Structures are given as C-alpha cells and as structure tokens.
PDB file of C-alpha atoms and ligand atoms in Angstrom:
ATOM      1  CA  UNK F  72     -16.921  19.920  11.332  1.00 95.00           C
ATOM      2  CA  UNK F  73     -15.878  16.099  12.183  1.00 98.00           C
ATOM      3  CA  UNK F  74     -13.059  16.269  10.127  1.00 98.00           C
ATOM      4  CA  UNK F  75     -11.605  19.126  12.056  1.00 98.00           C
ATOM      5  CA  UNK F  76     -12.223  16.852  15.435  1.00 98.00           C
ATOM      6  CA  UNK F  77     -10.588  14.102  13.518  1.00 98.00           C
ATOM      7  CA  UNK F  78      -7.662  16.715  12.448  1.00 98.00           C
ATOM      8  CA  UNK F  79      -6.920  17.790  15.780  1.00 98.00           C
ATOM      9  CA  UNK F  80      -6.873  14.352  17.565  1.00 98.00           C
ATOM     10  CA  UNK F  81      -4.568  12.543  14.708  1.00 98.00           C
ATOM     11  CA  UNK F  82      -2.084  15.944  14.528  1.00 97.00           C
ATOM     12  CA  UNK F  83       0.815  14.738  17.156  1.00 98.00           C
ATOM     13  CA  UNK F  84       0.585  11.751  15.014  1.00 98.00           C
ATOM     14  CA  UNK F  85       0.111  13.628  11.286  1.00 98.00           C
ATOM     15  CA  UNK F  86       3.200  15.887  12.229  1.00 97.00           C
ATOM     16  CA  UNK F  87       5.751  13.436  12.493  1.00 98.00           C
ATOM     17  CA  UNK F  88       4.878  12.247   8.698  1.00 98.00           C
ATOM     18  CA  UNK F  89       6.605  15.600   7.751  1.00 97.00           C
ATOM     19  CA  UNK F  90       9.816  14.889  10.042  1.00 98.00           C
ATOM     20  CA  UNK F  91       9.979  10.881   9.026  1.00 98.00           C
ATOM     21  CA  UNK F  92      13.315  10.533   7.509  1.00 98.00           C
ATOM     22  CA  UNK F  93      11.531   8.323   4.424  1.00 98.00           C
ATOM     23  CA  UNK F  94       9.554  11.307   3.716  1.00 98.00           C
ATOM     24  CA  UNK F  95      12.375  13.964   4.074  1.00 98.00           C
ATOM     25  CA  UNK F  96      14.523  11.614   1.315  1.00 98.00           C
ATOM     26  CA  UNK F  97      11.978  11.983  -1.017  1.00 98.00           C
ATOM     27  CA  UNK F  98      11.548  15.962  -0.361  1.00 98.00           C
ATOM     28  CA  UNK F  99      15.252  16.579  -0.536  1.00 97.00           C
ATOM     29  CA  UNK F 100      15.864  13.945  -3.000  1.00 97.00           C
ATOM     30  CA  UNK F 101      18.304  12.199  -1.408  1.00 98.00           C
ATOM     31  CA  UNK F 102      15.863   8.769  -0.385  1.00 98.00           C
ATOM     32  CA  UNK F 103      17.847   5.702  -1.313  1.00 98.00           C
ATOM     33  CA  UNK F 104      16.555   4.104  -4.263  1.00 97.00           C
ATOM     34  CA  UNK F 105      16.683   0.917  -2.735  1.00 97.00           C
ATOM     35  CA  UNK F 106      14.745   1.937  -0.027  1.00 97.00           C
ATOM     36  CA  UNK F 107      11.790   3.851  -2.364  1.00 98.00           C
ATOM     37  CA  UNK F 108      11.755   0.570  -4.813  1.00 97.00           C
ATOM     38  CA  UNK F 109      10.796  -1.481  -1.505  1.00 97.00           C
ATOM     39  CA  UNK F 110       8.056   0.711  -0.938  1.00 98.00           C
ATOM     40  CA  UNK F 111       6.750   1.197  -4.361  1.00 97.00           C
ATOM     41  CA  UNK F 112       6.296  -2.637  -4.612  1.00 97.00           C
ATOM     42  CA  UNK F 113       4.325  -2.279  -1.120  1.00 98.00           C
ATOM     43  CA  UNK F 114       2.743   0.734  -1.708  1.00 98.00           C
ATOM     44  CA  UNK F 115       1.299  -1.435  -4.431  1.00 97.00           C
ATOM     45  CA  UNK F 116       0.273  -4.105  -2.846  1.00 97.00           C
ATOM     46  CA  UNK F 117      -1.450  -1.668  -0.144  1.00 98.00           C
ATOM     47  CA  UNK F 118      -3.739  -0.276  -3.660  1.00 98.00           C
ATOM     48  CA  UNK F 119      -4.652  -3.166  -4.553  1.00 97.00           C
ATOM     49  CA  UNK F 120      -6.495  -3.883  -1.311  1.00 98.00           C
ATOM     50  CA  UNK F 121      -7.577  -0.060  -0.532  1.00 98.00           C
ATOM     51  CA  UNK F 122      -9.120  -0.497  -3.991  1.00 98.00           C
ATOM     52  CA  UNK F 123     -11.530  -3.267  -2.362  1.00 98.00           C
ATOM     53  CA  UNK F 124     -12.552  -0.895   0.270  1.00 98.00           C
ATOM     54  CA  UNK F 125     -13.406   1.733  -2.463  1.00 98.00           C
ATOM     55  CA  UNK F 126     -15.886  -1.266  -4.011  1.00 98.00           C
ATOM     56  CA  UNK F 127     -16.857  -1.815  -0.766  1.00 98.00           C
ATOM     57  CA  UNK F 128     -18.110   2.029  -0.187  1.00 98.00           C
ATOM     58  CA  UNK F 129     -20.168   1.406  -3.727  1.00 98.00           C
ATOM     59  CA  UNK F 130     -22.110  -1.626  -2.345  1.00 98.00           C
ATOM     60  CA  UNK F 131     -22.459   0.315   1.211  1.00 98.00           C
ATOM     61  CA  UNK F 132     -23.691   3.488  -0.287  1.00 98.00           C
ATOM     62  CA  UNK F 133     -27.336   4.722   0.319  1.00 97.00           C
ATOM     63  CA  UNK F 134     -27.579   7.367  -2.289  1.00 97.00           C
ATOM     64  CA  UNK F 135     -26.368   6.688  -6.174  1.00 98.00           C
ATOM     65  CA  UNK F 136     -24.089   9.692  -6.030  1.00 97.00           C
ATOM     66  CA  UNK F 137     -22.102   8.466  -3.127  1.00 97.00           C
ATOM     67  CA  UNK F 138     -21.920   5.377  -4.849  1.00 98.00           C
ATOM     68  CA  UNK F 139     -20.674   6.762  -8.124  1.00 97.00           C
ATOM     69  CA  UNK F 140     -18.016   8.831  -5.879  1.00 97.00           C
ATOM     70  CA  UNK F 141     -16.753   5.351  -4.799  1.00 98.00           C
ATOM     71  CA  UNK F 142     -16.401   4.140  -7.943  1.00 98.00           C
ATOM     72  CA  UNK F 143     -14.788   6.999  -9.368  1.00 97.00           C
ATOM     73  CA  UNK F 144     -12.165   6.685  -6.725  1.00 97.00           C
ATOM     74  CA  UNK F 145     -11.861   2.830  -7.022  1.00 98.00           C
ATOM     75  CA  UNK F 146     -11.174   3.659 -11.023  1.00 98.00           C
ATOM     76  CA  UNK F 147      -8.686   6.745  -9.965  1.00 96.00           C
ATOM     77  CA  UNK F 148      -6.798   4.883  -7.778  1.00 97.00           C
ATOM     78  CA  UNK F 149      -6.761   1.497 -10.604  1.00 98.00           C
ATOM     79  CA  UNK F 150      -5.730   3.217 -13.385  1.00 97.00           C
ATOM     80  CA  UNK F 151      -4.260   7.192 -11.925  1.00 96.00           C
ATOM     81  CA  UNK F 152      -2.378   6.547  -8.742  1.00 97.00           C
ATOM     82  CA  UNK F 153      -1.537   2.996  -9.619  1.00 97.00           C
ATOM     83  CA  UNK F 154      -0.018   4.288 -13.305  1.00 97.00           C
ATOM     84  CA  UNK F 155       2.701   5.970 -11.243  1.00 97.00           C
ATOM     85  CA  UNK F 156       3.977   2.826  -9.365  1.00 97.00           C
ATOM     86  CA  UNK F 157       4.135   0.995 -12.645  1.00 96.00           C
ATOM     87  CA  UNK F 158       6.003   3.987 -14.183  1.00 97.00           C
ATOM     88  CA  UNK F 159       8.745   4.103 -11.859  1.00 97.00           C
ATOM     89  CA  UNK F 160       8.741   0.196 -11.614  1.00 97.00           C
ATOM     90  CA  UNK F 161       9.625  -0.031 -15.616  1.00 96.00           C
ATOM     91  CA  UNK F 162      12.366   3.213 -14.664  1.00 96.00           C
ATOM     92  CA  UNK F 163      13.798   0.700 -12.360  1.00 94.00           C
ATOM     93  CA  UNK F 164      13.287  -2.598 -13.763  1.00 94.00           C
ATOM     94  CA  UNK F 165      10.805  -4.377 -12.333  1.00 92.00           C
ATOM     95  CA  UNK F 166       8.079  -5.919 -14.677  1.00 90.00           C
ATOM     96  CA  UNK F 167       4.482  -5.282 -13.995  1.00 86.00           C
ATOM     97  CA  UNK F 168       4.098  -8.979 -13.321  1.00 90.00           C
ATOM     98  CA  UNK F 169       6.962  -8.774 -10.408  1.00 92.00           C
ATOM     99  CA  UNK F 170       5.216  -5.819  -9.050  1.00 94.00           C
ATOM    100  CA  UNK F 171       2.177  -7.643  -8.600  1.00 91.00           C
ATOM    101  CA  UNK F 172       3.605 -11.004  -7.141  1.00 94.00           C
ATOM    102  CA  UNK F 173       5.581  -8.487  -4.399  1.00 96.00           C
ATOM    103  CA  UNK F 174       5.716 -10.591  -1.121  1.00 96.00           C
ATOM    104  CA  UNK F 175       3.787  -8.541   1.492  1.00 97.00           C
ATOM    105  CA  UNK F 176       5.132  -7.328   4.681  1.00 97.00           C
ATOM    106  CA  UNK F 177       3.690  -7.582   8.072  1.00 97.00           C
ATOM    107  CA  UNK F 178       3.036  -3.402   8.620  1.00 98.00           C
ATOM    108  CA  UNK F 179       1.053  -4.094   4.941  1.00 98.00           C
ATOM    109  CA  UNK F 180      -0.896  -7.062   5.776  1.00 98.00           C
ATOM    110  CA  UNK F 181      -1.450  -5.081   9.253  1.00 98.00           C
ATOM    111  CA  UNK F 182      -2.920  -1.937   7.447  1.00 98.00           C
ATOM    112  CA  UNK F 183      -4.520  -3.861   4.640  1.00 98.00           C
ATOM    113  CA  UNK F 184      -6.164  -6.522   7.046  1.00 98.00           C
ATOM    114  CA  UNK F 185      -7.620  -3.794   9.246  1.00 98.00           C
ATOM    115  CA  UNK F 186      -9.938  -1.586   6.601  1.00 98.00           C
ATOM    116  CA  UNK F 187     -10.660  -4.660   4.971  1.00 98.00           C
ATOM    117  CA  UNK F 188     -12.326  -5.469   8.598  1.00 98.00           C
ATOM    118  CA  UNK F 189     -13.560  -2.594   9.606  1.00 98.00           C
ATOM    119  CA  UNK F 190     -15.270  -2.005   5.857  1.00 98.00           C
ATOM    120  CA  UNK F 191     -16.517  -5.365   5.360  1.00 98.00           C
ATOM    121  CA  UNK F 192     -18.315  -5.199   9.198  1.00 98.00           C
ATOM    122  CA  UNK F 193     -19.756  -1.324   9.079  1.00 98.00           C
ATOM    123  CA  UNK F 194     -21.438   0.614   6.894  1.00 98.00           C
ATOM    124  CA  UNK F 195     -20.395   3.453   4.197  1.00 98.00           C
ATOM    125  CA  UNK F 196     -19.178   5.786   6.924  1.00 98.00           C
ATOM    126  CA  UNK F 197     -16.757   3.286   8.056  1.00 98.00           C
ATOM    127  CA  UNK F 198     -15.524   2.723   4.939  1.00 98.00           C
ATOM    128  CA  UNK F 199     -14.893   6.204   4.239  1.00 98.00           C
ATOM    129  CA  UNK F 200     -13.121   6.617   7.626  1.00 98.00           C
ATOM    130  CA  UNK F 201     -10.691   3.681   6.627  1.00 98.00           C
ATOM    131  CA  UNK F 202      -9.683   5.541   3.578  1.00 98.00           C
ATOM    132  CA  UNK F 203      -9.405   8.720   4.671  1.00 98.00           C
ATOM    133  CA  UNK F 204      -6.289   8.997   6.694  1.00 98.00           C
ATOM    134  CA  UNK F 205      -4.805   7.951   3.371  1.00 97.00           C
ATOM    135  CA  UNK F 206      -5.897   9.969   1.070  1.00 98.00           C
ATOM    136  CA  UNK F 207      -5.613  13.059   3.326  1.00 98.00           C
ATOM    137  CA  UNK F 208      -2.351  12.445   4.997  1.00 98.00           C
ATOM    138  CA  UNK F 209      -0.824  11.672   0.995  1.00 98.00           C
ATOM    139  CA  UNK F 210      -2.377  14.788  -0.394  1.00 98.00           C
ATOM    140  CA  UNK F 211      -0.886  17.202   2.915  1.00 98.00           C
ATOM    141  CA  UNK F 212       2.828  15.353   2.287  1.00 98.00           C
ATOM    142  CA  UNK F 213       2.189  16.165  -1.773  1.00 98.00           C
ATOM    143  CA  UNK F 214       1.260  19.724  -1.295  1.00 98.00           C
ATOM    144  CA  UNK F 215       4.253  20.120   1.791  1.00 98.00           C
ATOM    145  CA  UNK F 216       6.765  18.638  -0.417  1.00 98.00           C
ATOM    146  CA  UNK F 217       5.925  20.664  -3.440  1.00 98.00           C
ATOM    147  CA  UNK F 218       6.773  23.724  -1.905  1.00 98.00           C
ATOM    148  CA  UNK F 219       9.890  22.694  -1.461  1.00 96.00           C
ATOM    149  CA  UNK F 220      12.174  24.479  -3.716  1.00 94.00           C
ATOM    150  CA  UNK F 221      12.761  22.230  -6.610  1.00 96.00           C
ATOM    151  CA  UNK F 222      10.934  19.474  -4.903  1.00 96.00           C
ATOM    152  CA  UNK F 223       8.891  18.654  -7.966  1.00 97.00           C
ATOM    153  CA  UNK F 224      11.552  18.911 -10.543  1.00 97.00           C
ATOM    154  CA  UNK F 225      14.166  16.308  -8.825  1.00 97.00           C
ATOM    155  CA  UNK F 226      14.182  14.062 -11.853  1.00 96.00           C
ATOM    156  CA  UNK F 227      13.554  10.435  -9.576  1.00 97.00           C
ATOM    157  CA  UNK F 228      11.071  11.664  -6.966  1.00 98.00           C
ATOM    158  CA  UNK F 229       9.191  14.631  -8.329  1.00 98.00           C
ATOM    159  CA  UNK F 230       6.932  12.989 -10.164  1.00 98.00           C
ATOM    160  CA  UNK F 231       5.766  11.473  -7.070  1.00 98.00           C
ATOM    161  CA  UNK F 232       5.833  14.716  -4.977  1.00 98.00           C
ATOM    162  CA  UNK F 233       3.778  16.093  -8.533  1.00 98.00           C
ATOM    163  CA  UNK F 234       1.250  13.230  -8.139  1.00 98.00           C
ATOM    164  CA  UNK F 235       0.277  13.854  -4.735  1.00 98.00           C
ATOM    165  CA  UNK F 236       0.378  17.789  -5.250  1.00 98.00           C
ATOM    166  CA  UNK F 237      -2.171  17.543  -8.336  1.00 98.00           C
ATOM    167  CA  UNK F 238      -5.327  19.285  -8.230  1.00 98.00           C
ATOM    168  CA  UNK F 239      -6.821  16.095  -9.390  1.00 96.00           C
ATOM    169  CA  UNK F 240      -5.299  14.264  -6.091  1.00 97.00           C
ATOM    170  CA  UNK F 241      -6.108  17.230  -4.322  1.00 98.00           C
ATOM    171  CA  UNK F 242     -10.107  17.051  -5.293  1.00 97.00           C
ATOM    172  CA  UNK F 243     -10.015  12.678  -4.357  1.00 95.00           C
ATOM    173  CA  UNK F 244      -9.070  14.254  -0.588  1.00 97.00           C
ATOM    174  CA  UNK F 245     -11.457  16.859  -0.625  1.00 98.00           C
ATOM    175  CA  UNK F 246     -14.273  14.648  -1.564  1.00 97.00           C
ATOM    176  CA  UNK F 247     -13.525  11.856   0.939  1.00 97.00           C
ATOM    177  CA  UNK F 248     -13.372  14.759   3.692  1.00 98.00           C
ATOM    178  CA  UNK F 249     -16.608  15.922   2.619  1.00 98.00           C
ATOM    179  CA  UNK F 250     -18.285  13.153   2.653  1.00 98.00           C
ATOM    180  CA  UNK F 251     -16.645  11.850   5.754  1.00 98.00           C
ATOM    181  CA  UNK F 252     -18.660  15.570   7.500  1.00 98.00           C
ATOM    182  CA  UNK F 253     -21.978  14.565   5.307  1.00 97.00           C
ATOM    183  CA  UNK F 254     -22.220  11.011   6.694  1.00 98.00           C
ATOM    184  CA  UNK F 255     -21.021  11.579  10.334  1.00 98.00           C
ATOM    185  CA  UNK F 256     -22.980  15.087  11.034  1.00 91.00           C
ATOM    186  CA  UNK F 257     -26.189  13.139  12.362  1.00 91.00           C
ATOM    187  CA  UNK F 258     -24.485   9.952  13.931  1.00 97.00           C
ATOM    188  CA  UNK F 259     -24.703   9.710  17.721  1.00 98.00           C
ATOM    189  CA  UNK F 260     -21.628  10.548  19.945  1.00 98.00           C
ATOM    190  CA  UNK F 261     -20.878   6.715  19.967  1.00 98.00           C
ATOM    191  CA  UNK F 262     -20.686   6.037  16.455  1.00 98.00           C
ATOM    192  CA  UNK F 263     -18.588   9.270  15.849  1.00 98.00           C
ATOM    193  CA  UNK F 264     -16.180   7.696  18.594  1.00 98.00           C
ATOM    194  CA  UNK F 265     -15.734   4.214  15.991  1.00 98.00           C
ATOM    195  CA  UNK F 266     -15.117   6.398  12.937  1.00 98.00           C
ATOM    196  CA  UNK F 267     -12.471   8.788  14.992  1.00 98.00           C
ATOM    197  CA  UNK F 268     -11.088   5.251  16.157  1.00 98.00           C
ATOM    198  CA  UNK F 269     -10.913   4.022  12.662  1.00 98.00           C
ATOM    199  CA  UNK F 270      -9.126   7.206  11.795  1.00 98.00           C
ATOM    200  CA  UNK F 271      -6.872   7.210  14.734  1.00 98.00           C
ATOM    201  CA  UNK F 272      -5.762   3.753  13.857  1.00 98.00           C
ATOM    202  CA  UNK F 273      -4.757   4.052  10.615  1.00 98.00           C
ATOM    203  CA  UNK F 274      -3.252   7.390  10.620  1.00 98.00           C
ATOM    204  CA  UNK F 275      -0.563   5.005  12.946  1.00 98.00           C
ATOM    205  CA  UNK F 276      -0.470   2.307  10.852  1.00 98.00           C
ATOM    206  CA  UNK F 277       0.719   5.151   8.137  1.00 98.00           C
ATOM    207  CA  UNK F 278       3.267   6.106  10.483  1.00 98.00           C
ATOM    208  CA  UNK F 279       4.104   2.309  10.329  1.00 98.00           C
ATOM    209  CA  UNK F 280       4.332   2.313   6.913  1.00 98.00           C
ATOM    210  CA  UNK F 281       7.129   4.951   6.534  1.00 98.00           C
ATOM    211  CA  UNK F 282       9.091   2.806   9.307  1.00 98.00           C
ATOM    212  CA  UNK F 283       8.462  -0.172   6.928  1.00 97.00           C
ATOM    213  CA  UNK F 284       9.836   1.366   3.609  1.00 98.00           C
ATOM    214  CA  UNK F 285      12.438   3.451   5.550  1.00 98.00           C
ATOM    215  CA  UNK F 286      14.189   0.374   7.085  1.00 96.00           C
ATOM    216  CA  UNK F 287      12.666  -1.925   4.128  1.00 96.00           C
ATOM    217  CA  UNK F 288      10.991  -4.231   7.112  1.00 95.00           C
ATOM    218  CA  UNK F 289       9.552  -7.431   5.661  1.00 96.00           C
ATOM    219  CA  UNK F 290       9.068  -9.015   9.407  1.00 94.00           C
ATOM    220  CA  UNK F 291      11.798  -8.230  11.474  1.00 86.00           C
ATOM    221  CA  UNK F 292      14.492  -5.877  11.129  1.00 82.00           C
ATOM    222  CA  UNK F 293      17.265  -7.591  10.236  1.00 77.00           C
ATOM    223  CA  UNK F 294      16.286 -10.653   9.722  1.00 77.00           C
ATOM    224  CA  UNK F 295      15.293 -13.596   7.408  1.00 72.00           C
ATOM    225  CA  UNK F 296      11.996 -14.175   9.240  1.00 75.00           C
TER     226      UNK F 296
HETATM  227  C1  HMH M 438       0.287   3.472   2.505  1.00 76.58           C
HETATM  228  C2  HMH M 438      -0.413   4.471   1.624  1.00 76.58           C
HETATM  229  N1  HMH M 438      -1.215   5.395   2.172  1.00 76.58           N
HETATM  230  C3  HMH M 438      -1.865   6.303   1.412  1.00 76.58           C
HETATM  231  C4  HMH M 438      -1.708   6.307   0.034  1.00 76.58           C
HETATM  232  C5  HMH M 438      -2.442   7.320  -0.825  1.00 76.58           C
HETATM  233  O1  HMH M 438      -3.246   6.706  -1.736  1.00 76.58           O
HETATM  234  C6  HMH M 438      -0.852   5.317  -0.517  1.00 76.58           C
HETATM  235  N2  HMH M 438      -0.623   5.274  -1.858  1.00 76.58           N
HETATM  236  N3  HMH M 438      -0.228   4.429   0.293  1.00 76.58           N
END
C-alpha cells in the first residue's frame, strides 16, 4: 500500500524521533519542565494552524464521508488534543489567553507555513499527506512510550504519553492512513511522487520541531534574534 512506500522512505528519518533526547525526557520522565512548557505553547500554536488544513480537507473533499472525516478531526484536534495543552498550561500557570498569544518560532512558522501551502494549492490528497506525518509519527511515539515501564503513570508527562497511546488517537492515525491508500491508489506515478514529497518534508520538519522544543529555539540558538 502507499503508506508502506511512504513508511519505508521516511524510516531513517522516523527512527531518530525515538532516540531525540526531547522525546527520551518525556519517556523517562526526566524532560525539563522548562523545556516541555516551551513546546506546549508551540505545539499549540502548530494546532491551531493544522486545524486549518483539517477545514481545508472538508472544502477539498469529493465524497461527504471524507468530508465529515475532516471535520471530525478538525473538532478532535479543537476540543481533544488541544484540551491537553490547556490542561498542563493551567498545571503550570499559564492562562489560556497567554497560550494563545505564544510568540511563534521560526521551525513553527516553517512547518505551519508549508501545509498551509501545499493544502491551500492541491487537492484533498495533499491535504491529507500534510497531516499525516503528524498524526502518524505522534501516535508511533504514544504507543513506544507507553510501553515503557511506568511511562504512563509519571505524574507530569504521562498524561501526554496516555494521550497519544489512546485508542481514540490511535483510530485519528488509522483513518488518515487509510484514506491517504484510498485517495493515492489510482494517482499516476507523478502525483504519488508530490504526496511522498509532502510526506518526506514534513516528517523533517517534525524532526525540527523536537530540536526546537529541546533547545527552546525561538530564532537562533542563543540569541535575542
Ligand atoms: C508538531 C506536532 N506534530 C504532530 C502533532 C500531533 O497532532 C502535534 N501535536 N504537534
């Protein structure tokens, strides 16, 4: 299936998600807080905008159902996934209102910038190869991290080892892999190339985003820029 070409050609990068330090902290519990608040109030930021791509895939879609899957995503993401960064930002004092007026960095304006693109210029198969990397990659680092013993139950981080682990997060993946086979199946070679680009490109640019939180990057390292 084309998710399985996708798999193969984004696993040197996928592996190293597993072995980033940021990711490690937050399986062994011993992630800075500083560091995790920094990319809570990205990480929120980066919803906001990956929300627009999900309303993107309902005004895209060709068939109601695929545009009902959108939508169901875009209200997941709003008011499931999104609960969890305002949860921990109330644990560690930072008002909803805060949250939202979060300066962005340049690895988030960098990821956010490019789905926006590629979804606003293509067509529903685009869109759902600009999401998927996320979703995907999220859900595999949930369900890793959960099997560490007493992952889940570290009393900071497991709830967000428990959210990315949950059958409900689990199903969101699934259904954006399945419709990423049900939309591609019949493209030509060349447009299958775009989509594996699209992929490609942002499984990097998730990479990027554990450099950014790990060494809380706002420009340049170091720096005031
Ligand atoms: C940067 C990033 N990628 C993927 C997800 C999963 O939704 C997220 N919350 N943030």
């Amino acid at each position: 299936m084309f998710t399985d070409r996708l798999y193969e050609k984004a696993k040197p990068i996928w592996d190293q998600y597993l072995e980033h330090p940021f990711v490690r902290g937050i399986g062994d519990g011993s992630l800075e807080l500083e560091k995790f608040k920094f990319f809570m109030e990205q990480d929120y930021l980066y919803l906001i905008d990956y929300c627009r791509v999900f309303a993107l895939g309902s005004v895209k879609a060709n068939q109601l159902e695929t545009m009902t899957m959108f939508a169901d995503m875009l209200h997941s993401t709003l008011n499931e996934e999104m609960d969890l960064h305002r949860k921990y930002a109330e644990r560690i004092g930072i008002s909803k209102e805060e949250l939202e007026n979060t300066k962005p960095s340049a690895t988030l304006l960098a990821y956010t910038s490019y789905m926006l693109n590629k979804a606003q210029q293509g067509s529903e198969a685009e869109v759902v190869a600009c999401v998927l990397a996320c979703a995907w990659s999220y859900n595999e680092i949930g369900l890793a991290l959960n099997k560490k013993e007493g992952a889940s139950e570290h009393e900071f981080y497991g709830d967000w080892i428990k959210m990315y682990a949950s059958d409900e997060f689990t199903n969101l993946a699934e259904d954006m892999k399945q419709l990423m086979n049900q939309l591609a199946d019949d493209k030509p070679e060349r447009e299958k190339a775009h989509l594996e680009e699209i992929f490609l490109h942002t499984s990097k640019l998730e990479y990027l985003f554990w450099e950014m939180a790990d060494k809380k990057k706002m420009w340049v390292e170091d720096s005031n820029l």
